[in-house]
CSV table of C-alpha atoms and ligand atoms in Angstrom, one decimal:
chain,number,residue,atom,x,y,z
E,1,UNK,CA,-68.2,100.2,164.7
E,2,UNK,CA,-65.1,98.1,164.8
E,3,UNK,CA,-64.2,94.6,166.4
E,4,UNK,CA,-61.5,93.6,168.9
E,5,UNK,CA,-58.7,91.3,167.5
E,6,UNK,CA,-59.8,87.9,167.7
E,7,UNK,CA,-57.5,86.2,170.6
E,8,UNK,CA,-58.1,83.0,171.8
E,9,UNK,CA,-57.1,82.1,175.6
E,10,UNK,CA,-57.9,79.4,178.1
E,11,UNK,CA,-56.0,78.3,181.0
E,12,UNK,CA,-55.9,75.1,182.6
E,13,UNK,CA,-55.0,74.1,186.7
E,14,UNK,CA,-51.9,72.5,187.2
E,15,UNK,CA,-53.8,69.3,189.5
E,16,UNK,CA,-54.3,66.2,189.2
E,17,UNK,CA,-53.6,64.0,186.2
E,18,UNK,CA,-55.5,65.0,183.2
E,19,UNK,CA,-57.8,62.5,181.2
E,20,UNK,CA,-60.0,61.8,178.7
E,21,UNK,CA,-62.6,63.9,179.5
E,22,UNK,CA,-59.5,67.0,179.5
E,23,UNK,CA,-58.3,66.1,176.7
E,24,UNK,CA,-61.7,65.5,174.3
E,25,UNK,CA,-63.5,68.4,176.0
E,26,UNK,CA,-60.6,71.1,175.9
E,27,UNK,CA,-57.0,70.2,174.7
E,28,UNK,CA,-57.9,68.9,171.8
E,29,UNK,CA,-60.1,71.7,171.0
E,30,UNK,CA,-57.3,73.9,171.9
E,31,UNK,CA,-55.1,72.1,169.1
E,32,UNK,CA,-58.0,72.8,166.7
E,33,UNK,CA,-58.3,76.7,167.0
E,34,UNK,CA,-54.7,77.2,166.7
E,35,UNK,CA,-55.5,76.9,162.7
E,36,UNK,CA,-57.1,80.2,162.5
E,37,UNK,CA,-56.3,81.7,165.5
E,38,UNK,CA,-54.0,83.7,167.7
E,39,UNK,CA,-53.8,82.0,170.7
E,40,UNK,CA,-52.7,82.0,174.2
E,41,UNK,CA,-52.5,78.9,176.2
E,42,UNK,CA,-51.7,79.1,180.2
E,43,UNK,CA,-50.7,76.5,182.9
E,44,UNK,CA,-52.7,78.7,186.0
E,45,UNK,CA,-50.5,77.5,188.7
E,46,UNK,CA,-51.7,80.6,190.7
E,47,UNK,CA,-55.5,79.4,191.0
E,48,UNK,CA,-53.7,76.2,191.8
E,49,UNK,CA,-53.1,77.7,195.2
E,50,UNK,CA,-56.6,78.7,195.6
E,51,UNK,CA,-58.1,75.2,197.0
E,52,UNK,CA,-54.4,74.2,198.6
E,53,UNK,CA,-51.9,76.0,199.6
E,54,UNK,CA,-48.4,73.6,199.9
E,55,UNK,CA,-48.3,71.0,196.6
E,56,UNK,CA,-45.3,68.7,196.9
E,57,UNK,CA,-45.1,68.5,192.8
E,58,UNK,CA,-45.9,71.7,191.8
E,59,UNK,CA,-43.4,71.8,189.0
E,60,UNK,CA,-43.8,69.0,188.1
E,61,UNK,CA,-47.6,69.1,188.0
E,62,UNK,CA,-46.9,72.6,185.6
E,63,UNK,CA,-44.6,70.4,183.3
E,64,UNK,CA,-46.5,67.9,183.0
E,65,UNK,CA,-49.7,69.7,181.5
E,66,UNK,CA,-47.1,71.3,179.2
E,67,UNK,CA,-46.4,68.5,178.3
E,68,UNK,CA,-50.0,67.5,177.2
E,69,UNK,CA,-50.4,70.8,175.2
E,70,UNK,CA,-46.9,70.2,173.0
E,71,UNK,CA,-47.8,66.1,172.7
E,72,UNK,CA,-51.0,67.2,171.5
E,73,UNK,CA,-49.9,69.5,169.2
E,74,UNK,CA,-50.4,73.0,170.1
E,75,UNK,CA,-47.6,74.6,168.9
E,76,UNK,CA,-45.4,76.7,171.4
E,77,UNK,CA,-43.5,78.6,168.0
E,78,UNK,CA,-46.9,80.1,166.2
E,79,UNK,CA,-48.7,80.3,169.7
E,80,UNK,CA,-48.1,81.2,173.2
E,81,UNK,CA,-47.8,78.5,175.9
E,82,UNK,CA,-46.8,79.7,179.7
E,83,UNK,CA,-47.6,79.4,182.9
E,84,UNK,CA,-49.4,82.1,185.2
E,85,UNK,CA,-47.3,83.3,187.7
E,86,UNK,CA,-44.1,84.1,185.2
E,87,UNK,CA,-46.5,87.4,183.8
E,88,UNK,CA,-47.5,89.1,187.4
E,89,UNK,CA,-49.9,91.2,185.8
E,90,UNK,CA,-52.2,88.6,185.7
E,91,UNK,CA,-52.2,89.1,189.4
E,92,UNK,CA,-52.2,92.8,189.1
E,93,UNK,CA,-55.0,93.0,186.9
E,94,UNK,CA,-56.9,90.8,189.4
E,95,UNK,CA,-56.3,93.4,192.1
E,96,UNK,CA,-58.0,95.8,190.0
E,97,UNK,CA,-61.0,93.6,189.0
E,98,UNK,CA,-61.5,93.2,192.5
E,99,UNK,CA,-62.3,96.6,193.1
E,100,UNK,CA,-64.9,96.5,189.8
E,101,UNK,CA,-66.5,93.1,190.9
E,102,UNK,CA,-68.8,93.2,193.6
E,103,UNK,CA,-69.6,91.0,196.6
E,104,UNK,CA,-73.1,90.7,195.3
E,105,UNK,CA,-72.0,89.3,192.0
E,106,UNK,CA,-68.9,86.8,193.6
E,107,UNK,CA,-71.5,85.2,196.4
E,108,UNK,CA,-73.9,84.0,193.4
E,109,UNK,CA,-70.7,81.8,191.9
E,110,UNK,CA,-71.7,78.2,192.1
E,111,UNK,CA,-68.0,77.1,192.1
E,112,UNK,CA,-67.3,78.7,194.9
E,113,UNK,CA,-70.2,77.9,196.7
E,114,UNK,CA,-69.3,73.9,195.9
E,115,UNK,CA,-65.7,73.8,196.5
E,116,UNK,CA,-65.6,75.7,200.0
E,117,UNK,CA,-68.7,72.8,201.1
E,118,UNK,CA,-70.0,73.6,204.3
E,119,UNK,CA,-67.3,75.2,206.2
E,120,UNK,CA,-67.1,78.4,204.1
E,121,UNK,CA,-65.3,80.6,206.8
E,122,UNK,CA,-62.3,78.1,206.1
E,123,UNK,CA,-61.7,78.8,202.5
E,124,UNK,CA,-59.5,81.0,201.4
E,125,UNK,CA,-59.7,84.6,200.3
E,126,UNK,CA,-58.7,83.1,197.4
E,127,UNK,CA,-60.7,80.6,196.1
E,128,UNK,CA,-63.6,83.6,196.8
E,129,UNK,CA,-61.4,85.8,194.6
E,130,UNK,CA,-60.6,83.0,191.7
E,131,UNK,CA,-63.0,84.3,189.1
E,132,UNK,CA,-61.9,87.6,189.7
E,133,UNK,CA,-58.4,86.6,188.7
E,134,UNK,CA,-59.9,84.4,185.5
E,135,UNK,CA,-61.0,87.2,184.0
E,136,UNK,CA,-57.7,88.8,184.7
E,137,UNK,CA,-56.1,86.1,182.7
E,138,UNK,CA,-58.2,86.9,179.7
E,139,UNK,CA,-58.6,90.6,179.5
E,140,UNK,CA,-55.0,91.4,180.0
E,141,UNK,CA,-54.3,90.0,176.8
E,142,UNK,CA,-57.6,91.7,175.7
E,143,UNK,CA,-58.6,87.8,174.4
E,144,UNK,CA,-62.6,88.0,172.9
E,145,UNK,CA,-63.0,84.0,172.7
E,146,UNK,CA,-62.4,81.5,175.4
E,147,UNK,CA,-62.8,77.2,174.8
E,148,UNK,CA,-64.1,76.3,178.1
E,149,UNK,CA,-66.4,73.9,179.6
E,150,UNK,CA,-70.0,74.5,180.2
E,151,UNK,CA,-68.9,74.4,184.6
E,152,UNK,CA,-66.9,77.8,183.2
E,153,UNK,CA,-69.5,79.6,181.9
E,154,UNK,CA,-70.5,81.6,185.2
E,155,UNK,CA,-67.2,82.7,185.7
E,156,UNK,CA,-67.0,84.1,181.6
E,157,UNK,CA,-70.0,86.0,182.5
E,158,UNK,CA,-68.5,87.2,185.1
E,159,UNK,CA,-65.4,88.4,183.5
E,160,UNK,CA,-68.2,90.3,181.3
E,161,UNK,CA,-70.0,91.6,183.8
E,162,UNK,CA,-66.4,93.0,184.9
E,163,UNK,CA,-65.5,94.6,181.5
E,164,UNK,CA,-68.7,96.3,181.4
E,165,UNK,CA,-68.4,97.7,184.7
E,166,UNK,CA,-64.9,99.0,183.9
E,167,UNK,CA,-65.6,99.7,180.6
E,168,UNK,CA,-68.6,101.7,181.8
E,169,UNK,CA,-66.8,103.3,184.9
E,170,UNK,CA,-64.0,104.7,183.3
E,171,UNK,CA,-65.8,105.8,179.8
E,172,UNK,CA,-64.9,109.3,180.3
E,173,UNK,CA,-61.1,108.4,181.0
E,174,UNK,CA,-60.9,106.0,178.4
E,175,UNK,CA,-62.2,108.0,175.6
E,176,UNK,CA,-59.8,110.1,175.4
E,177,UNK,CA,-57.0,108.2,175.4
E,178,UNK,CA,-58.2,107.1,172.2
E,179,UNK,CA,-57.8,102.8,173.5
E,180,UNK,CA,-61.0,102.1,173.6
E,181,UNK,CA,-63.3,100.6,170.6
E,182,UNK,CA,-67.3,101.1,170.0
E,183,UNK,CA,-68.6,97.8,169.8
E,184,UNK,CA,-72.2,97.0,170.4
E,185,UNK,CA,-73.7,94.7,173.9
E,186,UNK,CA,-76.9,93.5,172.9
E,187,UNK,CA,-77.9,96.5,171.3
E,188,UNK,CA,-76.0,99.0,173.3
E,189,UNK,CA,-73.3,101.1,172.1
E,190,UNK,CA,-70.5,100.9,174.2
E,191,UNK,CA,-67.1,102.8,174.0
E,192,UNK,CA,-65.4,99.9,175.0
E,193,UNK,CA,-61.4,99.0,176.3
E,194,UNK,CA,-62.1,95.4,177.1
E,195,UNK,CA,-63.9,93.2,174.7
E,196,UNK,CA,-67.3,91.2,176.1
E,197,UNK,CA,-65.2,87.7,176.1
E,198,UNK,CA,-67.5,85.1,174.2
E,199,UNK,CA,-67.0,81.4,175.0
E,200,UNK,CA,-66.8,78.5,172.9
E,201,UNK,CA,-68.5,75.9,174.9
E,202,UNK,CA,-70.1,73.0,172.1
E,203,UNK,CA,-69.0,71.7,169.1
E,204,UNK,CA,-68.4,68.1,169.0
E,205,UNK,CA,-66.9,68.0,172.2
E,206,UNK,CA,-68.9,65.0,174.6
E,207,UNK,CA,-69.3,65.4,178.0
E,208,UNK,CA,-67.2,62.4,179.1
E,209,UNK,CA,-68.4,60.3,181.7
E,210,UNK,CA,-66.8,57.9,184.2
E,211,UNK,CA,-66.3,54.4,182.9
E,212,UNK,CA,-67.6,53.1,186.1
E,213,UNK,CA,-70.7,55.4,186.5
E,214,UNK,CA,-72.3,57.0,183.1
E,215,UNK,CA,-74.2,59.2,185.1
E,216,UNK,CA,-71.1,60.6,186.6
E,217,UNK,CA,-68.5,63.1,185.2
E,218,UNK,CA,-65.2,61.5,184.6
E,219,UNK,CA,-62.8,63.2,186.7
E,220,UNK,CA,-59.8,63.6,188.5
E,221,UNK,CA,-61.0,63.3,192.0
E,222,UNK,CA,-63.1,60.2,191.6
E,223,UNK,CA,-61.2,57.9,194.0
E,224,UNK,CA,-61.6,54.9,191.5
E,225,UNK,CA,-58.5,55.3,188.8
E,226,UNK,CA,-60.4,53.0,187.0
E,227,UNK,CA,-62.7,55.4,186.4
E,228,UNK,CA,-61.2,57.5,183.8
E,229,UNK,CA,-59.1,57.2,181.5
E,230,UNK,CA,-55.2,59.1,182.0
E,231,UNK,CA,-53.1,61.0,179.6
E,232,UNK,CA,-50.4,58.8,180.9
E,233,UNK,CA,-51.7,55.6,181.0
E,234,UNK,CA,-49.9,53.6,178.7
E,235,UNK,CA,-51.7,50.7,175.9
E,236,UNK,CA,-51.7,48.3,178.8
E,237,UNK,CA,-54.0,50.3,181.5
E,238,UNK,CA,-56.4,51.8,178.4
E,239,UNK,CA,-57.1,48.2,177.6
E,240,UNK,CA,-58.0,47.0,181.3
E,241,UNK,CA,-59.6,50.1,182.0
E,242,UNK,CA,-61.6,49.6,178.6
E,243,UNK,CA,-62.5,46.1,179.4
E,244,UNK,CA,-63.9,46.6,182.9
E,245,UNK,CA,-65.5,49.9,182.0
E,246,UNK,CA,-69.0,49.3,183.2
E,247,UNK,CA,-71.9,48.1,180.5
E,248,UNK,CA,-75.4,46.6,180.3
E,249,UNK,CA,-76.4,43.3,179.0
E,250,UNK,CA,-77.9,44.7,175.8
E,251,UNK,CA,-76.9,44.7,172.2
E,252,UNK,CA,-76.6,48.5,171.5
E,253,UNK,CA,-78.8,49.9,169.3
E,254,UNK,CA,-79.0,51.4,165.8
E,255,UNK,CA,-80.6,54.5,166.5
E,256,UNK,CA,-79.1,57.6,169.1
E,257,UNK,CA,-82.3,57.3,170.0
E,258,UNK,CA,-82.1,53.5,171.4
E,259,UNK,CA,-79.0,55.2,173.9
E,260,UNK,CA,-82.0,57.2,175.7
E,261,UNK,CA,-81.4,55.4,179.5
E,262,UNK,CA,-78.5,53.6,178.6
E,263,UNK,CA,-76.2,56.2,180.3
E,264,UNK,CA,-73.0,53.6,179.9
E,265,UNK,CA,-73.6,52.7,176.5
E,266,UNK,CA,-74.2,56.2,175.8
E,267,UNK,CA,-70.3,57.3,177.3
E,268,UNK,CA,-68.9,54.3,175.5
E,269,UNK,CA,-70.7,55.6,172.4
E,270,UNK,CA,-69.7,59.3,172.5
E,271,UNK,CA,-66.1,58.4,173.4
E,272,UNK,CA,-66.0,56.3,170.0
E,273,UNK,CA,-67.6,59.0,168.2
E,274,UNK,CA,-65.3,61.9,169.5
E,275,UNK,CA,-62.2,60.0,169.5
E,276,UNK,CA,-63.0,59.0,165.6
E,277,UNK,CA,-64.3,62.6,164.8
E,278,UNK,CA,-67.5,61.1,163.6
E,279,UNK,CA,-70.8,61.2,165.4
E,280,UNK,CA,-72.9,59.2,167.5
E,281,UNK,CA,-75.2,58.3,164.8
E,282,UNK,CA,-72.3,57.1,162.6
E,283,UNK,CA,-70.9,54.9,165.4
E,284,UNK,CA,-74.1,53.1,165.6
E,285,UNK,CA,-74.6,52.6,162.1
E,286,UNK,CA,-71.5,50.8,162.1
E,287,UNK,CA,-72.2,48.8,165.5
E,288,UNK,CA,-75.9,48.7,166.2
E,289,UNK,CA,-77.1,45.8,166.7
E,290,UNK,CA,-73.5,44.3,168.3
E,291,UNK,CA,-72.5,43.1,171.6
E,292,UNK,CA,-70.0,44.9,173.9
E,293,UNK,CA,-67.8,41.8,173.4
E,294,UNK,CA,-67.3,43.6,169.9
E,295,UNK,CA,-67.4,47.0,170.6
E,296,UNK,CA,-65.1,47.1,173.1
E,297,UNK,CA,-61.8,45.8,171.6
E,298,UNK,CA,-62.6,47.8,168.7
E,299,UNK,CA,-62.9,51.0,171.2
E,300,UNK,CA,-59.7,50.3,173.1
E,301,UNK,CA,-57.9,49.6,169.2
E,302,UNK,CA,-59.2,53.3,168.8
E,303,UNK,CA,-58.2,54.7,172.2
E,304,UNK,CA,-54.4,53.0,171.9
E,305,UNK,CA,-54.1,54.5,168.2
E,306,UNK,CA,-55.2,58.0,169.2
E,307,UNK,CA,-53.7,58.5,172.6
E,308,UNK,CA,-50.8,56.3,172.9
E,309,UNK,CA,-48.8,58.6,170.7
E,310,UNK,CA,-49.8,61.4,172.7
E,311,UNK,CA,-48.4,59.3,175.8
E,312,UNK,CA,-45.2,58.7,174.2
E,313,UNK,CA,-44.5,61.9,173.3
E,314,UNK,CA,-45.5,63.2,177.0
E,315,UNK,CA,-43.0,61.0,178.3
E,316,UNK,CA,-40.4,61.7,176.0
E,317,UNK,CA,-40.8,65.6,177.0
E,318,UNK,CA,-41.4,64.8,180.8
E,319,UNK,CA,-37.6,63.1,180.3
E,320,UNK,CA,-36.2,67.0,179.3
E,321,UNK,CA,-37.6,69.1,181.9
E,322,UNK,CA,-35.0,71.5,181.0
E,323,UNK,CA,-36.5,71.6,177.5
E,324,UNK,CA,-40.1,72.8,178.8
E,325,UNK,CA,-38.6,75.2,181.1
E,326,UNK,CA,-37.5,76.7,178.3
E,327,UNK,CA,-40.5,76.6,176.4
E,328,UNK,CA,-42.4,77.9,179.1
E,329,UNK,CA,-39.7,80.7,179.8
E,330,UNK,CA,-40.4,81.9,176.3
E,331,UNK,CA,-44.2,81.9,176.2
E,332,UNK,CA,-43.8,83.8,179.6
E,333,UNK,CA,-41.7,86.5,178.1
E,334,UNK,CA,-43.5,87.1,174.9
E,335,UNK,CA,-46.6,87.0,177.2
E,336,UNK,CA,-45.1,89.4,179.0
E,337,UNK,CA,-44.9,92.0,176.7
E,338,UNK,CA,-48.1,91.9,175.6
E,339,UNK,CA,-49.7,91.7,179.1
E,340,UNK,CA,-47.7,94.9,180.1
E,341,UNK,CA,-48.8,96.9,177.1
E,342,UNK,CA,-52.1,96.4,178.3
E,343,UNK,CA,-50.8,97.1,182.0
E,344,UNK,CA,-49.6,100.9,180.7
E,345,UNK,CA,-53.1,101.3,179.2
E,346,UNK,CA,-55.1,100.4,182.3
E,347,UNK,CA,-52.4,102.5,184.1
E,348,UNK,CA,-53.0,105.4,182.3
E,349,UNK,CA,-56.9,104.9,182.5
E,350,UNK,CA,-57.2,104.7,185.5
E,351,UNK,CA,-55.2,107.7,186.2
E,352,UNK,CA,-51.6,106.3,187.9
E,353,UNK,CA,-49.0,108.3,187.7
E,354,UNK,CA,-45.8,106.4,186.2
P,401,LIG,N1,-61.2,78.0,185.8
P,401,LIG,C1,-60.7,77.2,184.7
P,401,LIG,C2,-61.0,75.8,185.0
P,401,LIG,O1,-61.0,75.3,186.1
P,401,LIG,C3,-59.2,77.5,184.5
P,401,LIG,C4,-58.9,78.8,184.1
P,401,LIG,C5,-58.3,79.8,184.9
P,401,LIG,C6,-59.3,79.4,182.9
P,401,LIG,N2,-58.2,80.9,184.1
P,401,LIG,C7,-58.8,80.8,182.9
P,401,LIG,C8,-60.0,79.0,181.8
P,401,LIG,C9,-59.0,81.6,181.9
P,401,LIG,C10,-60.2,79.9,180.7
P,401,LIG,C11,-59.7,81.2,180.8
P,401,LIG,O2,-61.3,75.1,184.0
């Protein structure tokens, strides 16, 4: 029994303006796997086309998460950053996977089912397809661990239930060729060419909620900007947004447990606690028992310190677009490679001649 090389790889869409809740819940754990791991970051600028079709900044909207992964120090040298549609076997792979995934197994996919909304013969083949192409992203590189969030975790067992199926399908072709490894599914033996990708949803991530509504996700589409906190916001609009981020009238309390119903003061919390890498527990220990009229200037103190470096630097790459071109020019080509080795494979697998 052996064990796939340990790859990271995660993939973020080039929309919208990324916040707090991207940052704390993936980028930064993005920075922190890079210590022990091979990894593969991707700006998916092909799904971006899945929910709209014509986007007036598309480069720019590609740079500008780049630009987020280099500011917050995922390094483009050791690692692999790139976006998407520079390695077309992502897309090629895809077109296979959609001939192992069934229709059965894409109509239970909860993402889908919320972003088409009620006029589902109006979304595109595409969006129906996405998952399909996620796992494409992953297995062409062969990756076995993926930091996502929890809203990803249908579409990773997906990308299983795909490697299985091909694994499976194609045992007799693959043995031969010598490829594939014998790892073990539950306890199953399998003669394996594509790994069962695990994610890596918790650690001390939060789940970060608007400032306006603790029950809420923060998120891009909320139509409130003061909502969430932006990458790009600069010391000024972190401050405001801190200040008028919504609160109850109540001391907070000493205990996690006193946050129980407190959904606000809860958020407020866990954003302390994640952006000081401590945890909730420790936070309180150090406030219970004071007013948000404290709390909150020593929050936004925190926020500035953390993040307005990371907003600097952003806007000091966004200034050399020429300069992430290139970076993203490399990753593509060094991607490259290592996605067409695996192309050859799958190639020969499946029987192509070439
Ligand atoms: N679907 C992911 C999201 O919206 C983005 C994504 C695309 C992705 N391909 C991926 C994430 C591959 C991890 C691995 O967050």
């Amino acid at each position: 029994m052996t064990e796939f090389k340990p790859l990271v790889f995660s993939g973020v869409q080039p929309t919208g303006n990324l916040h707090l809740g991207n940052y704390l819940g993936a980028i930064r754990k993005f920075v922190a796997l890079q210590e022990n791991n091979d990894c593969i970051y991707c700006v998916v600028d092909l799904h971006a086309l899945t929910a709209q079709l014509v986007h007036e900044d598309m480069a720019t909207q590609i740079r500008s998460i780049t630009a987020a992964f280099l500011a917050a120090g995922i390094d483009p040298k050791k690692h692999i950053v790139f976006n998407q549609s520079q390695v077309p076997q992502h897309a090629e792979l895809a077109w296979i996977f959609n001939c192992v995934a069934r229709i059965g197994w894409m109509n239970r996919m909860t993402q889908f089912k919320d972003k088409a909304g009620k006029d589902r013969e109006q979304a595109s083949l595409g969006l129906y397809a996405y998952p399909s192409l996620m796992a494409a992203d992953i297995l062409v590189y062969r990756a076995t661990h993926v930091p996502v969030g929890e809203d990803q975790k249908q579409h990773l067992e997906l990308a299983r239930d795909i490697a299985m199926k091909f694994n499976m399908d194609f045992n007799d072709k693959i043995r031969p060729t010598g490829l594939g490894i014998d790892i073990k599914v539950g306890e199953e033996p399998v003669h394996a060419y594509f790994p069962m990708v695990e994610p890596l949803i918790d650690g001390p991530a939060p789940r970060v909620m608007s400032l306006k509504d603790g029950t809420k996700k923060m998120s891009k589409s909320d139509p409130s900007d003061l909502s969430r906190i932006n990458l790009m916001d600069d010391q000024d609009a972190i401050s405001k947004k801190i200040r008028k981020a919504k609160t109850d009238p109540d001391a907070l309390p000493s205990e996690v447990d006193g946050l129980k119903g407190r959904p606000e003061a809860d958020n407020l919390v866990g954003i302390f606690a994640a952006l000081a890498d401590k945890s909730k527990a420790d936070v309180l220990s150090e406030f219970g028992g004071q007013q948000f009229s404290v709390f909150k200037p020593a929050l936004i103190d925190l926020a500035v310190e953390v993040l307005a470096p990371i907003n600097a630097e952003m806007r000091r790459l966004m200034e050399d677009p020429g300069h992430i071109d290139a970076v993203l020019r490399d990753g593509g080509e060094r991607a490259r490679t290592r996605a067409e080795k695996t192309m050859n494979e799958v190639r020969d697998i499946i029987g192509f001649v070439r």
